[in-house]
Every structure is written in structure tokens, then in C-alpha cells.
Amino acid sequence: MTTVQPKPTTTQEIGGIGHSVKRREDDRFIAGQGNYLDDHTLPGMLHMAILRSPVAHARIKSIDTSGAAAIDGVVAVVTGELLAQYNLAWMPTMSGDTQAVLATDKVRFQGQEIAAVVATDPYIAEDALEHIDVDYEILPAITSPQQAMAPGAVLIRDDKEGQTDNSVYEWESGDAAATEAAFAKADRVVALETFYPRSHPAPLETCGILADVNSVSGQATIYMTSQAPHAHRTVFAMVAGLPEQNIRIISPDIGGGFGNKVPVYPGYVVATAASLVIGKPVKWVESRTENLISTGFARDYYMKGELALTNEGRILALRVEMLSDQGAFYADAQPTAFKAGLFHVVTGSYDYPAAHVKTRGAYTNKAPGGVAYRCSFRITEASYLIERLVQTAAYELGIDPAEMRFKNFIQPEQFPYETPTGFVYDSGDYPTALRKALDEVGYESLRAEQAKARAEGRLLGIGIAHFTEAVGAGPSKRYDILGLKMIDSAELRIHPTGKAILKLGVKSQGQGHATTFAQIVANELGIPADDVKVLEGDTDNTPYGLGTYASRSTPVGGAATAMISRTLAEKAKKIAAHLLEAADADIELESGTFSVKGSPDRSVTIQDVALAAYTNLPDGMEYGLEGVHYYDPPNLTYPYGSYVVVVEVDPETGVWKVQRMIALDDCGVRINPMIVEGQIHGGLTEGFAKSSMQWITFDDDGNCIGSNFMDYLIPTAWETPKFELLETCVPSPHHPIGAKGVGESATVGSPAAFVNAVIDAIAHLGVRNIDMPLLPDRVWSAIQSAPGQSAGSGSGSG
Ligand code: CDP
């Protein structure tokens, strides 16, 4: 006997918005059926390995590849000189600079690509690299932007016509005159100089490509670890001169991206060129060290901020100077209009009339990058500066750091709020968010406990950070990458049985798109989320889009999904009206049921309508129920959060332990709360790692220290503190479903909270500033050299 399952009708049953539907993609991953780049093989496939520079800065006198070429199994050795014959020795970067594909004149950072071996076996290719002889004339290495900008510094980019120094860009935002005027009338000026160290996204899966260019048909099928397959297809067409319709990029399952899989790397270009010339598929997969030493880093911003203040603690203006270390090529993946990314969002969550931000970038002998690593285009650095600065100002003025924020917050009734640097924040209720987080931690009694602990010689610290992020790039009038407008798309096709396929321009790297985007369709049309298959990452079979990074999938791709669902709902209503013999205007849609206003018993389901779309239409209507929508957002969306961290610092060793971490996030309407919490956990863990243990440094010769997981530490469950999550939910008024992005927020907000907490523990000694990572020895020496010296002395939070 068969039981007939009742039709799912409630939003929970259909997996609509707001429900923690289990991630559909996980069944496959748990069963070992992930389909990553390195899982792909093709008949006759060859393997490529890349020779990288062991030194940071040197002129190349000669390259002798004969030893490698003579090895059995080596099919080709590729050099820059060879690529130059195809006009491929240099390529454009995402920021419109040029980058060497394989070095011809000089090497400019340790790990730079010099030559590649293509062989029948990956081990043969790797071993053959040792038989390439490169003769270098070593040049002095420049390892900091300050060194790079000093008069007389050796010129790194002597390949660029007209380039006479190491300056990459100068850019400013805000109103210099209004800011000067506000500073002139300020009671107090508080300044802070800080540094956000170079970081690396370090995804579990490294970058790679399998390029298959058919030399007869000209068809290039390229499997690639790409967060932005459509944009990459266009860049490939521009770089390689291949007709765009002949390029198919397939971005399979991706084992983490975090911005690292947005830039176009030389290895991609060399493998594609090798396949084109040899006529066989060529695969290249990076090693861990290659990934850490040469692919897109993040941060590396030296920042100086000044606040003009009244004696009562009201902020009047902000002045910022920033110097960024761009590495040897300017390869930030960011909107072209903003030379320093969206760093000018540095005004934060506070209401004041004037700000002026001056930024400069410098070439150094380090790997290029500046990717949107778990943040929207350099917003992490900005948020770090303003939150550290506000805490410093609170100490200088003797005001409680929470009170300082309440005094200056943009108030709920001020939204939409235009910042002095031109962002229009859409919505928010910052005081409620911070109050909720403070209440959860018991802030007032904690401050009393802190004072008592100090009297006993214990160092308790309470750190606050309240951040606003700007995500969902972006409105076409301001946002483009290499001229490509930052729109995104969704194509929805509903089959006769009422099942659907949703094709997207964005591309998941673990964010759960197959689940959440199906939930949006379920919410709009009442088709159960389980009945919606989501397809991404194949440029021949999905509509154009700029990809997934900088928390743009939900604000842009999610909006496109809602919009096309609504368009189809309108057509479906007309079909329902035809089936129910009612007027179009009388049809209502609720959780997949179309009924006649006032006669709820006269109804048909979305499944009935789907069948009718192919079998029984009103006169003159076109068959089918499908369409595509390209979404151009009217504004960015502005998620925010209030974080509170409690730490205890050991005065004898500088070791600091997190006692509590409260993270309140507001991303507007949560599509899948469970996935949102997962995203936040990831970001908080990253923020903790950054503030406590993770950095990439370089010695004076430009040798990278941090190109393996023994030096570049990945946080595990062992050292990561417990996170206590809270939420508020102020929808974005201009987003079709009120959702704001969330993917990166926690990394944006948390480092300042951790650092502020450690500094708060020793602020009464006069310590105002320690750079990340706050390793025990740094904290310990800050305690030792503090003007107040004795750990138990002093009182109050400042
Ligand atoms: O661009 P990316 O996917 O990294 O970031 P996002 O769209 O801001 O958020 C990451 C994931 O969190 C999304 O893919 C959704 O799965 C989920 N999310 C959600 O469920 N509700 C929101 N309001 C925002 C994100």
C-alpha cells in the first residue's frame, strides 16, 4: 500500500526563508563525492610545474632550460621568452596594472614564476625544475612601503614606461577643507598609528587549472578554481585573444576561496598557452607553499587616524592617512573607481560631519594581492582602525568605551544615512545592537569585577567593536572590475512537473548556495526548496555574473533570484486565472497555492500551473515558465554587528585567554540562520587567528616567513574560543527580500574586539597600542615598558 504524502504548504515545509534547512550539498561531500579541480582527468592529460624565484629582487642574466628539456617525459619547457612570441609574457591585473606571466627581465618577489615544465607525469615535471639554470644578478630587496617610498629607493617597476618611483597610486576621499575646519575648532585631537599585517586566505584547496584547448576547433574548455568564472572567461578572451564563445570555464566544487581564487594567476595563463601550443590538456595544481608564497595576500595597511573631539567625547571629524604595501604588481581585485578598495568606509558606525582619507600604495618586493579576503574590499582594515581609534579616544578622554560609542552612534531615525565619504547606509539600529551584546555579557558588573581584579594584580580586559560593513557590490553607476559592471544574474526554469532549475552567475566556495538560493525560490513561488536544483560555475550553462566574493552573492545574486521568481509568479498568476476562470487581478499566491480572492476553496497549485504552462495556456501566451534576470543593485547593503570580548592577561607571561566572546550580527533577513551562523563562526575564528597568532613576515632580503603551516598558523578547535552568537534583524529597505550580505562580517568586526580587549586589560598602565598579532611576548613587553609598569596599579578602564 502506498501512502500519499500531503503537499507541503507552510513556508517551513517548503524550506522558505528563515528556516535552517540542512545544507543539501553536504550529502555529496560527506559521502566523498566532492568534485574538485584535482579530481578531474582527461585523456592524454599532461602535468605542469612552475619554477619560482628563490630571491626577492634580481635581474635575470640568463635561463638555461636544456637540462630539463632533455629529461625523459618532459614535453616542453616554457619561458617568458617563449610566451613573448605569443604576446603572453605579461598580462593585465584586476586593477589594470601589468604583471609578468613568466619573468623575462627581473624577478620582483620571492616565489615569482620564471619557467614551467610540462611533462607526462607530475613528479617528472616537478623534478625537472631542478635542471633549469637561472643566473641572477641580485638587487637590494624592498620589504616595506616606507622603504619603497623613501627618496632614492631602487626602482622595482622599471618595466613600466614613465614609472620613476615605487608609488602605485594616490587617492583621497572626503572633504579636506571641512575636516581641517573641524580639527581647528576641536577641544581635543586623539591620534593612533597602527598596522594591519599581511594575511593570507589559505583555502584548504589550493589554486589550479586543467586547460584543454583543441588546436583544430579552437574550443578551450578550462576547469579552474575560480570564484568568478564569467569574469575570468572575459579576461581570458582579452589576454589570450581567444574568441569568447570558444572559451568554456567550468569551476567545479571549490574547497574555500576567501578572495584567493579571484585574481588571474600566471599559472592559469601558462597552462592554457601550453595546452594551445602542445594540443593536449595540461593540468597545474599548486602546492601549499606555492599558494602561500605567491597568490593573493590580503591587508598590509599602515594606517594613521586622528579624531577631532569635544571634551564631552563627541566626534567632530576624522582624518586618515594610509600607506599600503601592494607587492610587486598592483593586482587587487576591487572596483576600479576605488584605488584603496572601500577603505573610505573608515568613518564607521558614527555620526559626524567631516572626514578626509588620504591613501597611497607602494610597490615592494613581495607577492601581489590585496584580495577581498573575508571582507568587502579593504573594509576590515578600515573597521579595525576606527574601532581601535574610538577606544583610544575613550581612554584619553576618560570616558567608558561603550559610552563613547553610544554618544556617537548614527541613530536609527537617521537612516538612510550618508557618510562624509559618500556611502549611504541603508538601515540599522546600532544602539539596540550594542546594548543587547553588553547586556548579554553583563557589562556594568564586569567593569566592577575588572576593578576588583586589578586591585588583586589580575589583568581583566573588556573589548568592544561595533562595525558597519558595505557589501553587495554593486550599483553599476559606481562599481566595475576592468570595466565590467558588477551586476549578477539568475535564470529560473520551471519544468512541467513543477520542479525547477536555477542557474546563477555567482559561484559557491562552501557558502551553501545550493540550499539558500533554492530557499529564495521556495519563498517566492512555493516550490519546495528540495525541488529546485541550483547550477553554478559553468559559463556555457549559466547567465553572466561577476562572481562570489566580498559578500555579494546574497545581496546581488539572491536579489536576482527573487526578482526572476517574482516575474514568473506574475505569469503563473495569469495561467492560474485561466485555469480557475477568474480575473488575473483576483488571483492571490500564498506558499505555492493560487486562489481566487474571497473564495479560497477555488485554488490550483504551482505544480498545476507549471504543467499548464506547457499544456493549457490562455490565448496568445507564450509556452513555458522560465526567464532570466540581471540585477543591478540600487545601493550596497550595510550589515553590522556589535562584538564584546572578555580576556584575562597573565602579567607574568603576556599569555591572554578569551573568557567570553559575544558576537551580535545583523544581516537583515536571514535566509538560512544555520548557514549564517556557520559563516559567522568561520569569520570569528579567522579574526581570532589574526589577532592572536597569524602573520606573514619577510626578512631584510625579502624571504617570506610564513609560506607553510608551521609558520603561518591555522586555528583549530583546540585554541579557538567558544563564541556566543546573538542577532538583530533590521531589513534592508531596498533589497527585494530585505537580506544583507553576511559572509565576511565576522572577520571585519572581530579583530578589533580581540585587540581592544587585550589592550583594555593593560590600558590602566598607559598602554594604548600593540599591533597584531598580540603574541604573548609582545603583550609581555608592552606590560614591561608601560609607563605605569606595575600590573596591579591604577584603576578604571582608562
Ligand atoms: O558572497 P558570499 O556568498 O560569500 O556572501 P553572502 O551572500 O553575504 O553570505 C554567505 C552565505 O550566507 C550566503 O551564500 C547564504 O547561504 C547565507 N546568507 C543567508 O542565509 N542570509 C543572509 N541574509 C545572508 C547570507
mmCIF file with all atom_site columns, N, CA and C in Angstrom, residues 25 27 84 87 109 135 176 271 295 394 459 464 500 504 533 535 538 636 655 704 708-709 737:
data_model
loop_
_atom_site.group_PDB
_atom_site.id
_atom_site.type_symbol
_atom_site.label_atom_id
_atom_site.label_alt_id
_atom_site.label_comp_id
_atom_site.label_asym_id
_atom_site.label_entity_id
_atom_site.label_seq_id
_atom_site.pdbx_PDB_ins_code
_atom_site.Cartn_x
_atom_site.Cartn_y
_atom_site.Cartn_z
_atom_site.occupancy
_atom_site.B_iso_or_equiv
_atom_site.pdbx_formal_charge
_atom_site.auth_seq_id
_atom_site.auth_comp_id
_atom_site.auth_asym_id
_atom_site.auth_atom_id
_atom_site.pdbx_PDB_model_num
ATOM 1  N N  . GLU A 1 25  ? 24.051 20.355 -0.212  1.00 0.00 ? 25  GLU A N  1
ATOM 2  C CA . GLU A 1 25  ? 25.303 19.946 -0.853  1.00 0.00 ? 25  GLU A CA 1
ATOM 3  C C  . GLU A 1 25  ? 26.125 19.007 0.011   1.00 0.00 ? 25  GLU A C  1
ATOM 4  N N  . ASP A 1 27  ? 25.484 16.182 1.620   1.00 0.00 ? 27  ASP A N  1
ATOM 5  C CA . ASP A 1 27  ? 25.385 14.718 1.429   1.00 0.00 ? 27  ASP A CA 1
ATOM 6  C C  . ASP A 1 27  ? 26.520 14.243 0.537   1.00 0.00 ? 27  ASP A C  1
ATOM 7  N N  . ALA A 1 84  ? 56.565 35.422 -24.906 1.00 0.00 ? 84  ALA A N  1
ATOM 8  C CA . ALA A 1 84  ? 56.607 36.730 -25.565 1.00 0.00 ? 84  ALA A CA 1
ATOM 9  C C  . ALA A 1 84  ? 56.296 36.588 -27.054 1.00 0.00 ? 84  ALA A C  1
ATOM 10 N N  . ASN A 1 87  ? 52.848 37.055 -27.418 1.00 0.00 ? 87  ASN A N  1
ATOM 11 C CA . ASN A 1 87  ? 52.412 38.268 -26.718 1.00 0.00 ? 87  ASN A CA 1
ATOM 12 C C  . ASN A 1 87  ? 51.804 37.964 -25.348 1.00 0.00 ? 87  ASN A C  1
ATOM 13 N N  . PHE A 1 109 ? 59.706 39.345 -6.725  1.00 0.00 ? 109 PHE A N  1
ATOM 14 C CA . PHE A 1 109 ? 59.378 38.848 -5.378  1.00 0.00 ? 109 PHE A CA 1
ATOM 15 C C  . PHE A 1 109 ? 59.771 37.385 -5.277  1.00 0.00 ? 109 PHE A C  1
ATOM 16 N N  . ASP A 1 135 ? 70.621 32.378 -14.002 1.00 0.00 ? 135 ASP A N  1
ATOM 17 C CA . ASP A 1 135 ? 71.717 33.206 -13.496 1.00 0.00 ? 135 ASP A CA 1
ATOM 18 C C  . ASP A 1 135 ? 71.138 34.558 -13.066 1.00 0.00 ? 135 ASP A C  1
ATOM 19 N N  . ALA A 1 176 ? 38.575 67.698 2.516   1.00 0.00 ? 176 ALA A N  1
ATOM 20 C CA . ALA A 1 176 ? 39.764 68.120 3.263   1.00 0.00 ? 176 ALA A CA 1
ATOM 21 C C  . ALA A 1 176 ? 39.506 69.427 4.016   1.00 0.00 ? 176 ALA A C  1
ATOM 22 N N  . ALA A 1 271 ? 49.419 27.426 -18.340 1.00 0.00 ? 271 ALA A N  1
ATOM 23 C CA . ALA A 1 271 ? 48.828 26.113 -18.634 1.00 0.00 ? 271 ALA A CA 1
ATOM 24 C C  . ALA A 1 271 ? 47.943 26.197 -19.877 1.00 0.00 ? 271 ALA A C  1
ATOM 25 N N  . THR A 1 295 ? 50.293 33.644 -4.157  1.00 0.00 ? 295 THR A N  1
ATOM 26 C CA . THR A 1 295 ? 48.928 34.040 -4.557  1.00 0.00 ? 295 THR A CA 1
ATOM 27 C C  . THR A 1 295 ? 48.415 35.166 -3.668  1.00 0.00 ? 295 THR A C  1
ATOM 28 N N  . ALA A 1 394 ? 38.417 57.102 23.898  1.00 0.00 ? 394 ALA A N  1
ATOM 29 C CA . ALA A 1 394 ? 37.685 56.912 25.164  1.00 0.00 ? 394 ALA A CA 1
ATOM 30 C C  . ALA A 1 394 ? 38.667 56.960 26.337  1.00 0.00 ? 394 ALA A C  1
ATOM 31 N N  . LEU A 1 459 ? 44.734 40.909 35.455  1.00 0.00 ? 459 LEU A N  1
ATOM 32 C CA . LEU A 1 459 ? 44.511 41.802 34.306  1.00 0.00 ? 459 LEU A CA 1
ATOM 33 C C  . LEU A 1 459 ? 43.334 41.302 33.470  1.00 0.00 ? 459 LEU A C  1
ATOM 34 N N  . ILE A 1 464 ? 35.434 46.059 22.959  1.00 0.00 ? 464 ILE A N  1
ATOM 35 C CA . ILE A 1 464 ? 34.202 46.238 22.174  1.00 0.00 ? 464 ILE A CA 1
ATOM 36 C C  . ILE A 1 464 ? 34.595 46.599 20.746  1.00 0.00 ? 464 ILE A C  1
ATOM 37 N N  . ALA A 1 500 ? 12.205 22.645 -10.572 1.00 0.00 ? 500 ALA A N  1
ATOM 38 C CA . ALA A 1 500 ? 12.847 23.794 -11.224 1.00 0.00 ? 500 ALA A CA 1
ATOM 39 C C  . ALA A 1 500 ? 14.364 23.679 -11.229 1.00 0.00 ? 500 ALA A C  1
ATOM 40 N N  . LEU A 1 504 ? 22.880 30.339 -11.818 1.00 0.00 ? 504 LEU A N  1
ATOM 41 C CA . LEU A 1 504 ? 23.351 31.588 -11.218 1.00 0.00 ? 504 LEU A CA 1
ATOM 42 C C  . LEU A 1 504 ? 24.691 32.038 -11.795 1.00 0.00 ? 504 LEU A C  1
ATOM 43 N N  . LYS A 1 533 ? 16.832 22.650 -8.278  1.00 0.00 ? 533 LYS A N  1
ATOM 44 C CA . LYS A 1 533 ? 18.265 22.331 -8.437  1.00 0.00 ? 533 LYS A CA 1
ATOM 45 C C  . LYS A 1 533 ? 19.007 23.625 -8.765  1.00 0.00 ? 533 LYS A C  1
ATOM 46 N N  . LEU A 1 535 ? 22.384 25.439 -10.184 1.00 0.00 ? 535 LEU A N  1
ATOM 47 C CA . LEU A 1 535 ? 23.562 25.197 -11.037 1.00 0.00 ? 535 LEU A CA 1
ATOM 48 C C  . LEU A 1 535 ? 24.403 26.469 -11.097 1.00 0.00 ? 535 LEU A C  1
ATOM 49 N N  . ASP A 1 538 ? 29.496 27.128 -14.522 1.00 0.00 ? 538 ASP A N  1
ATOM 50 C CA . ASP A 1 538 ? 29.767 26.633 -15.866 1.00 0.00 ? 538 ASP A CA 1
ATOM 51 C C  . ASP A 1 538 ? 29.347 27.745 -16.826 1.00 0.00 ? 538 ASP A C  1
ATOM 52 N N  . LEU A 1 636 ? 24.546 49.553 -2.117  1.00 0.00 ? 636 LEU A N  1
ATOM 53 C CA . LEU A 1 636 ? 25.131 48.428 -1.384  1.00 0.00 ? 636 LEU A CA 1
ATOM 54 C C  . LEU A 1 636 ? 24.191 48.101 -0.228  1.00 0.00 ? 636 LEU A C  1
ATOM 55 N N  . VAL A 1 655 ? 50.557 35.881 28.205  1.00 0.00 ? 655 VAL A N  1
ATOM 56 C CA . VAL A 1 655 ? 49.573 34.976 27.588  1.00 0.00 ? 655 VAL A CA 1
ATOM 57 C C  . VAL A 1 655 ? 48.181 35.522 27.898  1.00 0.00 ? 655 VAL A C  1
ATOM 58 N N  . CYS A 1 704 ? 60.241 35.194 2.419   1.00 0.00 ? 704 CYS A N  1
ATOM 59 C CA . CYS A 1 704 ? 58.926 35.130 3.055   1.00 0.00 ? 704 CYS A CA 1
ATOM 60 C C  . CYS A 1 704 ? 58.945 34.123 4.210   1.00 0.00 ? 704 CYS A C  1
ATOM 61 N N  . ASN A 1 708 ? 54.409 28.272 4.972   1.00 0.00 ? 708 ASN A N  1
ATOM 62 C CA . ASN A 1 708 ? 53.987 26.900 5.298   1.00 0.00 ? 708 ASN A CA 1
ATOM 63 C C  . ASN A 1 708 ? 53.167 26.961 6.583   1.00 0.00 ? 708 ASN A C  1
ATOM 64 N N  . PHE A 1 709 ? 52.443 25.905 6.846   1.00 0.00 ? 709 PHE A N  1
ATOM 65 C CA . PHE A 1 709 ? 51.538 25.936 8.001   1.00 0.00 ? 709 PHE A CA 1
ATOM 66 C C  . PHE A 1 709 ? 52.250 25.735 9.346   1.00 0.00 ? 709 PHE A C  1
ATOM 67 N N  . ILE A 1 737 ? 14.283 41.063 -0.776  1.00 0.00 ? 737 ILE A N  1
ATOM 68 C CA . ILE A 1 737 ? 13.850 40.233 0.356   1.00 0.00 ? 737 ILE A CA 1
ATOM 69 C C  . ILE A 1 737 ? 14.406 40.770 1.677   1.00 0.00 ? 737 ILE A C  1
#
